[in-house]
């Protein structure tokens, strides 16, 4: 069992030391919980891959305390500075050319590094105290559902790590949006995530290159951002994704099938019908997505039948995760 620590000053100081000397820590972010290590310590980073059973061709995101800390690990351009000024700290990750001090294991041998500045107050304080960048992918076994509470991290990795920093449930509940900013004239979305791409487009005053929502065949993206693998974020229970679920669809369910709706139905429904939000707000749906999938995965249904969210804003990230969860 890992020790779950409250985010007080003493614990943050201890965790900084533990990270500095090569330890792994479960950490809260505003998107999902991460599994953190000193990004400049290749052996510590190798442990992340071991614990997650993550293939080493899937690079890690590095967390920094702000724009000023970026120059240390990557080549920063004006576009990155501009977006950081607007959206950091926040759920936006950039891919930029890396500097030599970033170990190959972090970037899976790529010449680029993914960087982010988290808005989670407790994790942000920890990163500020560390005088080294923190590598932290999601704190789940590879390809399983990402964790959004300290208890989720304990449930799947508790036997393999010593400490988890408890920062409460994650506010966003889906991973960060990743944009490739290596070529300033051609910014490109690599992964839909918690920051709606429309917000970036509004800031820039133009549309940017992005994968088709259902385009898993985009191998150039898969190669550059392995988080784009078709099967990811998956419960063990097979999940079928449908455009929508009508009252008739719900009536037709067998007892060993669970339905997962986007919002609370207005009619009375059976005990095998679940929903992601009371309000129908996309931010609520995203915040509950992974916890609900984990909960359903424990109930022993033969199949989960889920419906898609509206295909805009955060809905693009929600549907992206549901699609990958349904991939067999
Ligand atoms: P995770 O932190 O588990 O949500 O996943 C991190 C994801 O970030 C990876 O799976 C990649 O998709 C992406 N990523 C990390 N580093 C790079 C990089 N150097 N170039 C492109 N994508 C990256
Ligand atoms: Mg992940």
mmCIF file of C-alpha atoms and ligand atoms in Angstrom:
data_model
loop_
_atom_site.group_PDB
_atom_site.id
_atom_site.type_symbol
_atom_site.label_atom_id
_atom_site.label_comp_id
_atom_site.label_asym_id
_atom_site.label_seq_id
_atom_site.Cartn_x
_atom_site.Cartn_y
_atom_site.Cartn_z
ATOM 1 C CA UNK A 1 0.000 0.000 0.000
ATOM 2 C CA UNK A 2 1.175 3.508 -0.812
ATOM 3 C CA UNK A 3 1.051 6.218 1.800
ATOM 4 C CA UNK A 4 -1.502 8.882 0.858
ATOM 5 C CA UNK A 5 -0.130 12.272 1.920
ATOM 6 C CA UNK A 6 -1.933 15.557 2.480
ATOM 7 C CA UNK A 7 -0.454 18.563 0.655
ATOM 8 C CA UNK A 8 1.093 20.428 3.585
ATOM 9 C CA UNK A 9 4.482 22.148 3.458
ATOM 10 C CA UNK A 10 6.315 19.404 5.311
ATOM 11 C CA UNK A 11 5.011 16.669 3.016
ATOM 12 C CA UNK A 12 5.833 18.699 -0.098
ATOM 13 C CA UNK A 13 9.402 19.163 1.171
ATOM 14 C CA UNK A 14 9.751 15.437 1.794
ATOM 15 C CA UNK A 15 8.317 14.568 -1.608
ATOM 16 C CA UNK A 16 10.709 16.947 -3.319
ATOM 17 C CA UNK A 17 13.619 15.138 -1.672
ATOM 18 C CA UNK A 18 12.159 11.749 -2.514
ATOM 19 C CA UNK A 19 11.827 12.792 -6.186
ATOM 20 C CA UNK A 20 15.305 14.315 -6.261
ATOM 21 C CA UNK A 21 16.790 10.998 -5.148
ATOM 22 C CA UNK A 22 14.963 8.947 -7.770
ATOM 23 C CA UNK A 23 11.622 8.067 -6.170
ATOM 24 C CA UNK A 24 8.221 7.868 -7.873
ATOM 25 C CA UNK A 25 5.209 9.749 -6.516
ATOM 26 C CA UNK A 26 1.535 9.718 -7.495
ATOM 27 C CA UNK A 27 0.551 13.376 -7.978
ATOM 28 C CA UNK A 28 -2.674 15.277 -8.581
ATOM 29 C CA UNK A 29 -3.074 17.516 -11.619
ATOM 30 C CA UNK A 30 -6.137 19.369 -12.868
ATOM 31 C CA UNK A 31 -6.572 16.751 -15.636
ATOM 32 C CA UNK A 32 -5.803 13.281 -14.200
ATOM 33 C CA UNK A 33 -3.401 11.955 -11.540
ATOM 34 C CA UNK A 34 0.185 11.541 -12.693
ATOM 35 C CA UNK A 35 3.067 9.245 -11.831
ATOM 36 C CA UNK A 36 5.952 11.636 -11.232
ATOM 37 C CA UNK A 37 9.737 11.279 -11.370
ATOM 38 C CA UNK A 38 12.721 13.596 -11.727
ATOM 39 C CA UNK A 39 12.783 14.097 -15.508
ATOM 40 C CA UNK A 40 16.570 14.526 -15.514
ATOM 41 C CA UNK A 41 17.126 11.150 -13.836
ATOM 42 C CA UNK A 42 16.914 8.422 -16.508
ATOM 43 C CA UNK A 43 16.779 5.616 -13.955
ATOM 44 C CA UNK A 44 13.878 7.188 -12.124
ATOM 45 C CA UNK A 45 12.084 7.675 -15.442
ATOM 46 C CA UNK A 46 12.755 4.067 -16.388
ATOM 47 C CA UNK A 47 10.859 3.079 -13.246
ATOM 48 C CA UNK A 48 7.790 4.934 -14.540
ATOM 49 C CA UNK A 49 7.745 2.667 -17.597
ATOM 50 C CA UNK A 50 8.256 -0.408 -15.438
ATOM 51 C CA UNK A 51 5.514 0.438 -12.950
ATOM 52 C CA UNK A 52 3.001 1.406 -15.645
ATOM 53 C CA UNK A 53 4.129 -1.383 -17.982
ATOM 54 C CA UNK A 54 4.240 1.325 -20.580
ATOM 55 C CA UNK A 55 6.121 0.633 -23.808
ATOM 56 C CA UNK A 56 9.288 2.728 -23.943
ATOM 57 C CA UNK A 57 8.313 4.165 -27.338
ATOM 58 C CA UNK A 58 5.573 6.189 -25.615
ATOM 59 C CA UNK A 59 7.210 9.433 -24.434
ATOM 60 C CA UNK A 60 6.519 11.230 -21.136
ATOM 61 C CA UNK A 61 5.241 14.756 -20.557
ATOM 62 C CA UNK A 62 7.532 17.041 -18.517
ATOM 63 C CA UNK A 63 5.990 19.429 -16.018
ATOM 64 C CA UNK A 64 7.562 22.816 -15.395
ATOM 65 C CA UNK A 65 6.687 25.662 -13.051
ATOM 66 C CA UNK A 66 6.136 28.243 -15.814
ATOM 67 C CA UNK A 67 7.390 29.796 -19.030
ATOM 68 C CA UNK A 68 10.725 30.748 -17.481
ATOM 69 C CA UNK A 69 11.581 27.160 -16.675
ATOM 70 C CA UNK A 70 11.024 26.084 -20.287
ATOM 71 C CA UNK A 71 14.262 27.404 -21.773
ATOM 72 C CA UNK A 72 16.145 24.925 -19.671
ATOM 73 C CA UNK A 73 14.747 21.864 -21.446
ATOM 74 C CA UNK A 74 13.522 22.959 -24.882
ATOM 75 C CA UNK A 75 13.815 25.482 -27.693
ATOM 76 C CA UNK A 76 11.027 27.948 -27.036
ATOM 77 C CA UNK A 77 9.512 30.014 -29.860
ATOM 78 C CA UNK A 78 7.267 33.111 -29.739
ATOM 79 C CA UNK A 79 4.135 31.073 -30.441
ATOM 80 C CA UNK A 80 4.777 28.875 -27.394
ATOM 81 C CA UNK A 81 5.361 31.954 -25.271
ATOM 82 C CA UNK A 82 2.172 33.545 -26.493
ATOM 83 C CA UNK A 83 0.041 30.469 -25.794
ATOM 84 C CA UNK A 84 1.706 29.948 -22.423
ATOM 85 C CA UNK A 85 0.913 33.507 -21.438
ATOM 86 C CA UNK A 86 -2.736 32.903 -22.243
ATOM 87 C CA UNK A 87 -3.278 29.298 -21.098
ATOM 88 C CA UNK A 88 -0.640 28.422 -18.478
ATOM 89 C CA UNK A 89 -0.902 27.202 -15.870
ATOM 90 C CA UNK A 90 -3.521 24.989 -17.451
ATOM 91 C CA UNK A 91 -4.263 21.765 -19.335
ATOM 92 C CA UNK A 92 -2.252 22.541 -22.476
ATOM 93 C CA UNK A 93 0.877 20.574 -23.445
ATOM 94 C CA UNK A 94 3.345 21.658 -26.133
ATOM 95 C CA UNK A 95 5.716 19.578 -28.155
ATOM 96 C CA UNK A 96 8.923 21.551 -28.796
ATOM 97 C CA UNK A 97 12.486 20.689 -29.867
ATOM 98 C CA UNK A 98 14.298 19.294 -26.842
ATOM 99 C CA UNK A 99 17.615 20.302 -25.340
ATOM 100 C CA UNK A 100 20.374 17.768 -24.790
ATOM 101 C CA UNK A 101 19.936 17.500 -21.018
ATOM 102 C CA UNK A 102 16.520 15.813 -21.417
ATOM 103 C CA UNK A 103 17.233 12.068 -21.290
ATOM 104 C CA UNK A 104 16.224 9.948 -24.285
ATOM 105 C CA UNK A 105 14.051 7.717 -22.155
ATOM 106 C CA UNK A 106 11.757 10.704 -21.461
ATOM 107 C CA UNK A 107 11.229 11.497 -25.131
ATOM 108 C CA UNK A 108 11.375 7.913 -26.432
ATOM 109 C CA UNK A 109 14.376 8.966 -28.454
ATOM 110 C CA UNK A 110 12.457 11.755 -30.255
ATOM 111 C CA UNK A 111 14.119 15.107 -30.863
ATOM 112 C CA UNK A 112 11.129 16.789 -29.229
ATOM 113 C CA UNK A 113 9.849 17.004 -25.693
ATOM 114 C CA UNK A 114 6.288 17.480 -24.415
ATOM 115 C CA UNK A 115 5.981 20.189 -21.742
ATOM 116 C CA UNK A 116 3.201 21.373 -19.532
ATOM 117 C CA UNK A 117 2.555 23.647 -16.539
ATOM 118 C CA UNK A 118 -0.183 22.293 -14.290
ATOM 119 C CA UNK A 119 -2.762 24.536 -12.654
ATOM 120 C CA UNK A 120 -3.356 22.144 -9.755
ATOM 121 C CA UNK A 121 -2.395 24.284 -6.733
ATOM 122 C CA UNK A 122 -0.735 21.477 -4.725
ATOM 123 C CA UNK A 123 1.157 19.932 -7.607
ATOM 124 C CA UNK A 124 2.111 23.380 -8.859
ATOM 125 C CA UNK A 125 3.659 24.123 -5.448
ATOM 126 C CA UNK A 126 5.600 20.871 -5.573
ATOM 127 C CA UNK A 127 6.901 21.596 -9.084
ATOM 128 C CA UNK A 128 7.897 25.106 -7.993
ATOM 129 C CA UNK A 129 9.922 23.685 -5.129
ATOM 130 C CA UNK A 130 11.749 21.244 -7.369
ATOM 131 C CA UNK A 131 14.710 22.694 -9.232
ATOM 132 C CA UNK A 132 14.317 19.990 -11.880
ATOM 133 C CA UNK A 133 11.477 19.245 -14.339
ATOM 134 C CA UNK A 134 9.062 16.483 -13.406
ATOM 135 C CA UNK A 135 8.182 13.742 -15.861
ATOM 136 C CA UNK A 136 4.654 12.524 -15.210
ATOM 137 C CA UNK A 137 2.375 10.445 -17.423
ATOM 138 C CA UNK A 138 -1.005 9.346 -16.106
ATOM 139 C CA UNK A 139 -0.758 7.122 -13.014
ATOM 140 C CA UNK A 140 -2.504 4.058 -14.427
ATOM 141 C CA UNK A 141 -1.350 0.750 -15.881
ATOM 142 C CA UNK A 142 -0.720 1.295 -19.608
ATOM 143 C CA UNK A 143 -3.927 1.447 -21.696
ATOM 144 C CA UNK A 144 -6.242 1.233 -18.650
ATOM 145 C CA UNK A 145 -8.589 4.009 -17.497
ATOM 146 C CA UNK A 146 -6.759 7.096 -16.176
ATOM 147 C CA UNK A 147 -7.059 7.913 -12.428
ATOM 148 C CA UNK A 148 -8.910 11.009 -11.210
ATOM 149 C CA UNK A 149 -8.570 10.461 -7.427
ATOM 150 C CA UNK A 150 -5.742 9.414 -5.103
ATOM 151 C CA UNK A 151 -7.802 6.284 -4.367
ATOM 152 C CA UNK A 152 -7.792 5.315 -8.058
ATOM 153 C CA UNK A 153 -3.991 5.535 -8.031
ATOM 154 C CA UNK A 154 -3.832 3.454 -4.864
ATOM 155 C CA UNK A 155 -6.164 0.837 -6.372
ATOM 156 C CA UNK A 156 -4.035 0.185 -9.442
ATOM 157 C CA UNK A 157 -0.463 1.154 -8.485
ATOM 158 C CA UNK A 158 -0.548 1.214 -4.674
ATOM 159 C CA UNK A 159 1.518 -1.946 -4.338
ATOM 160 C CA UNK A 160 4.270 -0.544 -6.571
ATOM 161 C CA UNK A 161 4.815 3.023 -5.329
ATOM 162 C CA UNK A 162 5.475 4.505 -1.874
ATOM 163 C CA UNK A 163 3.648 7.842 -1.900
ATOM 164 C CA UNK A 164 0.586 9.497 -3.392
ATOM 165 C CA UNK A 165 -0.054 13.208 -2.896
ATOM 166 C CA UNK A 166 -3.782 13.681 -2.323
ATOM 167 C CA UNK A 167 -5.071 16.758 -4.116
ATOM 168 C CA UNK A 168 -8.728 15.732 -4.220
ATOM 169 C CA UNK A 169 -10.672 14.753 -7.345
ATOM 170 C CA UNK A 170 -9.324 16.207 -10.602
ATOM 171 C CA UNK A 171 -11.238 19.252 -11.823
ATOM 172 C CA UNK A 172 -11.174 18.404 -15.556
ATOM 173 C CA UNK A 173 -11.023 14.614 -15.582
ATOM 174 C CA UNK A 174 -9.552 14.161 -19.081
ATOM 175 C CA UNK A 175 -5.919 14.538 -20.162
ATOM 176 C CA UNK A 176 -4.329 17.753 -21.416
ATOM 177 C CA UNK A 177 -4.666 18.961 -24.983
ATOM 178 C CA UNK A 178 -1.383 18.394 -26.832
ATOM 179 C CA UNK A 179 -0.210 20.698 -29.635
ATOM 180 C CA UNK A 180 2.887 20.306 -31.729
ATOM 181 C CA UNK A 181 4.527 23.756 -31.846
ATOM 182 C CA UNK A 182 7.838 22.717 -33.382
ATOM 183 C CA UNK A 183 6.985 24.587 -36.557
ATOM 184 C CA UNK A 184 5.494 27.947 -35.616
ATOM 185 C CA UNK A 185 3.812 28.337 -38.957
ATOM 186 C CA UNK A 186 2.105 24.960 -38.595
ATOM 187 C CA UNK A 187 0.750 24.365 -35.079
ATOM 188 C CA UNK A 188 -0.968 21.017 -34.953
ATOM 189 C CA UNK A 189 -3.225 19.297 -32.440
ATOM 190 C CA UNK A 190 -1.866 15.867 -31.503
ATOM 191 C CA UNK A 191 -4.433 14.980 -28.854
ATOM 192 C CA UNK A 192 -7.827 16.436 -27.981
ATOM 193 C CA UNK A 193 -8.010 17.185 -24.286
ATOM 194 C CA UNK A 194 -9.192 19.356 -21.440
ATOM 195 C CA UNK A 195 -8.511 22.672 -23.183
ATOM 196 C CA UNK A 196 -10.963 23.003 -26.092
ATOM 197 C CA UNK A 197 -9.113 23.478 -29.376
ATOM 198 C CA UNK A 198 -11.585 26.249 -30.229
ATOM 199 C CA UNK A 199 -10.105 28.323 -27.364
ATOM 200 C CA UNK A 200 -6.660 28.077 -28.927
ATOM 201 C CA UNK A 201 -8.061 28.996 -32.328
ATOM 202 C CA UNK A 202 -9.816 32.036 -30.891
ATOM 203 C CA UNK A 203 -6.583 33.167 -29.230
ATOM 204 C CA UNK A 204 -4.664 32.774 -32.490
ATOM 205 C CA UNK A 205 -7.426 34.163 -34.679
ATOM 206 C CA UNK A 206 -7.191 31.240 -37.087
ATOM 207 C CA UNK A 207 -7.947 27.577 -37.341
ATOM 208 C CA UNK A 208 -5.201 25.060 -36.625
ATOM 209 C CA UNK A 209 -4.448 21.649 -37.985
ATOM 210 C CA UNK A 210 -6.164 18.832 -36.067
ATOM 211 C CA UNK A 211 -6.863 15.139 -36.461
ATOM 212 C CA UNK A 212 -10.302 14.131 -37.662
ATOM 213 C CA UNK A 213 -12.169 13.138 -34.481
ATOM 214 C CA UNK A 214 -12.523 9.513 -35.571
ATOM 215 C CA UNK A 215 -9.257 9.279 -37.476
ATOM 216 C CA UNK A 216 -7.273 6.541 -35.762
ATOM 217 C CA UNK A 217 -5.549 5.745 -38.985
ATOM 218 C CA UNK A 218 -3.465 8.935 -38.871
ATOM 219 C CA UNK A 219 -0.166 7.155 -38.504
ATOM 220 C CA UNK A 220 1.906 10.314 -38.503
ATOM 221 C CA UNK A 221 0.096 11.367 -35.319
ATOM 222 C CA UNK A 222 0.347 7.886 -33.833
ATOM 223 C CA UNK A 223 4.043 7.888 -34.402
ATOM 224 C CA UNK A 224 4.553 11.351 -32.960
ATOM 225 C CA UNK A 225 2.096 11.023 -30.068
ATOM 226 C CA UNK A 226 1.697 7.401 -29.049
ATOM 227 C CA UNK A 227 -1.111 8.459 -26.678
ATOM 228 C CA UNK A 228 -3.038 8.438 -29.942
ATOM 229 C CA UNK A 229 -2.994 4.634 -30.126
ATOM 230 C CA UNK A 230 -6.423 3.321 -31.099
ATOM 231 C CA UNK A 231 -6.836 1.242 -27.927
ATOM 232 C CA UNK A 232 -6.307 3.305 -24.777
ATOM 233 C CA UNK A 233 -8.149 4.465 -21.663
ATOM 234 C CA UNK A 234 -9.958 1.109 -21.721
ATOM 235 C CA UNK A 235 -12.015 -0.743 -19.126
ATOM 236 C CA UNK A 236 -11.634 -4.527 -19.061
ATOM 237 C CA UNK A 237 -15.354 -4.857 -19.758
ATOM 238 C CA UNK A 238 -15.991 -4.557 -23.507
ATOM 239 C CA UNK A 239 -17.479 -1.162 -24.351
ATOM 240 C CA UNK A 240 -19.649 -0.419 -27.370
ATOM 241 C CA UNK A 241 -20.032 3.209 -28.398
ATOM 242 C CA UNK A 242 -23.239 4.429 -30.065
ATOM 243 C CA UNK A 243 -24.254 7.832 -31.404
ATOM 244 C CA UNK A 244 -27.116 7.990 -28.896
ATOM 245 C CA UNK A 245 -29.262 5.769 -26.664
ATOM 246 C CA UNK A 246 -33.052 6.137 -26.885
ATOM 247 C CA UNK A 247 -35.568 4.986 -24.230
ATOM 248 C CA UNK A 248 -36.258 2.027 -26.556
ATOM 249 C CA UNK A 249 -32.557 1.142 -26.613
ATOM 250 C CA UNK A 250 -32.537 1.183 -22.813
ATOM 251 C CA UNK A 251 -35.603 -1.095 -22.673
ATOM 252 C CA UNK A 252 -33.909 -3.538 -25.011
ATOM 253 C CA UNK A 253 -30.837 -3.982 -22.766
ATOM 254 C CA UNK A 254 -30.173 -7.408 -21.268
ATOM 255 C CA UNK A 255 -29.543 -7.605 -17.505
ATOM 256 C CA UNK A 256 -25.852 -8.184 -18.023
ATOM 257 C CA UNK A 257 -25.465 -5.069 -20.170
ATOM 258 C CA UNK A 258 -24.929 -1.635 -18.619
ATOM 259 C CA UNK A 259 -25.891 1.590 -20.383
ATOM 260 C CA UNK A 260 -23.778 4.704 -19.894
ATOM 261 C CA UNK A 261 -25.652 7.891 -20.786
ATOM 262 C CA UNK A 262 -24.229 11.370 -21.180
ATOM 263 C CA UNK A 263 -26.806 12.893 -18.857
ATOM 264 C CA UNK A 264 -29.522 11.860 -16.448
ATOM 265 C CA UNK A 265 -32.587 10.513 -18.290
ATOM 266 C CA UNK A 266 -35.982 12.128 -17.660
ATOM 267 C CA UNK A 267 -37.809 8.782 -17.582
ATOM 268 C CA UNK A 268 -37.524 6.038 -14.939
ATOM 269 C CA UNK A 269 -34.832 3.525 -15.892
ATOM 270 C CA UNK A 270 -33.469 0.169 -14.724
ATOM 271 C CA UNK A 271 -30.626 -0.384 -12.257
ATOM 272 C CA UNK A 272 -28.254 -1.118 -15.152
ATOM 273 C CA UNK A 273 -28.536 2.414 -16.552
ATOM 274 C CA UNK A 274 -25.859 4.929 -15.472
ATOM 275 C CA UNK A 275 -25.068 8.513 -16.459
ATOM 276 C CA UNK A 276 -22.089 10.835 -16.503
ATOM 277 C CA UNK A 277 -23.770 14.028 -15.344
ATOM 278 C CA UNK A 278 -26.934 15.456 -13.846
ATOM 279 C CA UNK A 279 -26.620 18.701 -15.774
ATOM 280 C CA UNK A 280 -25.495 17.603 -19.228
ATOM 281 C CA UNK A 281 -22.645 20.132 -18.978
ATOM 282 C CA UNK A 282 -19.573 18.904 -20.865
ATOM 283 C CA UNK A 283 -17.265 19.852 -17.989
ATOM 284 C CA UNK A 284 -19.298 17.668 -15.597
ATOM 285 C CA UNK A 285 -19.331 14.798 -18.075
ATOM 286 C CA UNK A 286 -15.532 14.954 -18.496
ATOM 287 C CA UNK A 287 -14.977 15.192 -14.741
ATOM 288 C CA UNK A 288 -16.958 11.975 -14.104
ATOM 289 C CA UNK A 289 -15.942 9.960 -17.158
ATOM 290 C CA UNK A 290 -13.047 7.893 -15.809
ATOM 291 C CA UNK A 291 -14.455 7.407 -12.301
ATOM 292 C CA UNK A 292 -17.705 6.106 -13.786
ATOM 293 C CA UNK A 293 -15.891 3.781 -16.188
ATOM 294 C CA UNK A 294 -13.870 2.383 -13.280
ATOM 295 C CA UNK A 295 -17.016 1.943 -11.208
ATOM 296 C CA UNK A 296 -18.787 0.118 -14.043
ATOM 297 C CA UNK A 297 -15.722 -2.013 -14.685
ATOM 298 C CA UNK A 298 -16.009 -3.382 -11.133
ATOM 299 C CA UNK A 299 -19.676 -4.385 -11.453
ATOM 300 C CA UNK A 300 -19.141 -7.440 -13.619
ATOM 301 C CA UNK A 301 -21.321 -6.538 -16.605
ATOM 302 C CA UNK A 302 -20.745 -8.459 -19.822
ATOM 303 C CA UNK A 303 -20.809 -5.244 -21.828
ATOM 304 C CA UNK A 304 -21.051 -1.488 -21.393
ATOM 305 C CA UNK A 305 -23.041 0.350 -24.060
ATOM 306 C CA UNK A 306 -22.137 4.039 -24.003
ATOM 307 C CA UNK A 307 -23.397 7.043 -25.951
ATOM 308 C CA UNK A 308 -21.360 9.841 -27.491
ATOM 309 C CA UNK A 309 -21.213 13.410 -26.214
ATOM 310 C CA UNK A 310 -21.962 16.334 -28.549
ATOM 311 C CA UNK A 311 -19.005 16.663 -30.922
ATOM 312 C CA UNK A 312 -17.787 20.146 -29.918
ATOM 313 C CA UNK A 313 -15.507 21.737 -27.318
ATOM 314 C CA UNK A 314 -14.687 19.288 -24.518
ATOM 315 C CA UNK A 315 -17.008 16.796 -26.235
ATOM 316 C CA UNK A 316 -14.231 16.103 -28.752
ATOM 317 C CA UNK A 317 -11.917 14.907 -25.965
ATOM 318 C CA UNK A 318 -14.697 12.924 -24.255
ATOM 319 C CA UNK A 319 -15.627 11.135 -27.496
ATOM 320 C CA UNK A 320 -11.977 10.552 -28.329
ATOM 321 C CA UNK A 321 -11.527 8.709 -25.007
ATOM 322 C CA UNK A 322 -14.788 6.761 -25.396
ATOM 323 C CA UNK A 323 -13.782 5.711 -28.907
ATOM 324 C CA UNK A 324 -10.409 4.429 -27.743
ATOM 325 C CA UNK A 325 -12.051 2.734 -24.742
ATOM 326 C CA UNK A 326 -14.310 0.882 -27.184
ATOM 327 C CA UNK A 327 -11.516 -0.262 -29.481
ATOM 328 C CA UNK A 328 -10.937 -4.042 -29.392
HETATM 329 P P1 LIG B 1 0.077 10.606 -20.742
HETATM 330 O O1 LIG B 1 0.913 11.539 -19.964
HETATM 331 O O2 LIG B 1 0.080 9.206 -20.283
HETATM 332 O O3 LIG B 1 -1.318 11.152 -20.902
HETATM 333 O O4 LIG B 1 0.690 10.528 -22.194
HETATM 334 C C1 LIG B 1 1.635 11.395 -22.675
HETATM 335 C C2 LIG B 1 1.454 11.515 -24.156
HETATM 336 O O5 LIG B 1 2.080 12.724 -24.563
HETATM 337 C C3 LIG B 1 2.173 10.479 -24.962
HETATM 338 O O6 LIG B 1 1.452 9.302 -25.076
HETATM 339 C C4 LIG B 1 2.318 11.181 -26.286
HETATM 340 O O7 LIG B 1 1.117 11.078 -27.000
HETATM 341 C C5 LIG B 1 2.508 12.622 -25.894
HETATM 342 N N1 LIG B 1 3.929 12.999 -25.970
HETATM 343 C C6 LIG B 1 4.819 12.988 -24.980
HETATM 344 N N2 LIG B 1 6.027 13.387 -25.425
HETATM 345 C C7 LIG B 1 5.905 13.641 -26.732
HETATM 346 C C8 LIG B 1 6.799 14.069 -27.758
HETATM 347 N N3 LIG B 1 8.091 14.318 -27.520
HETATM 348 N N4 LIG B 1 6.309 14.221 -28.990
HETATM 349 C C9 LIG B 1 5.019 13.980 -29.235
HETATM 350 N N5 LIG B 1 4.120 13.562 -28.312
HETATM 351 C C10 LIG B 1 4.550 13.388 -27.078
HETATM 352 MG MG1 LIG B 2 -1.882 8.045 -20.110
#
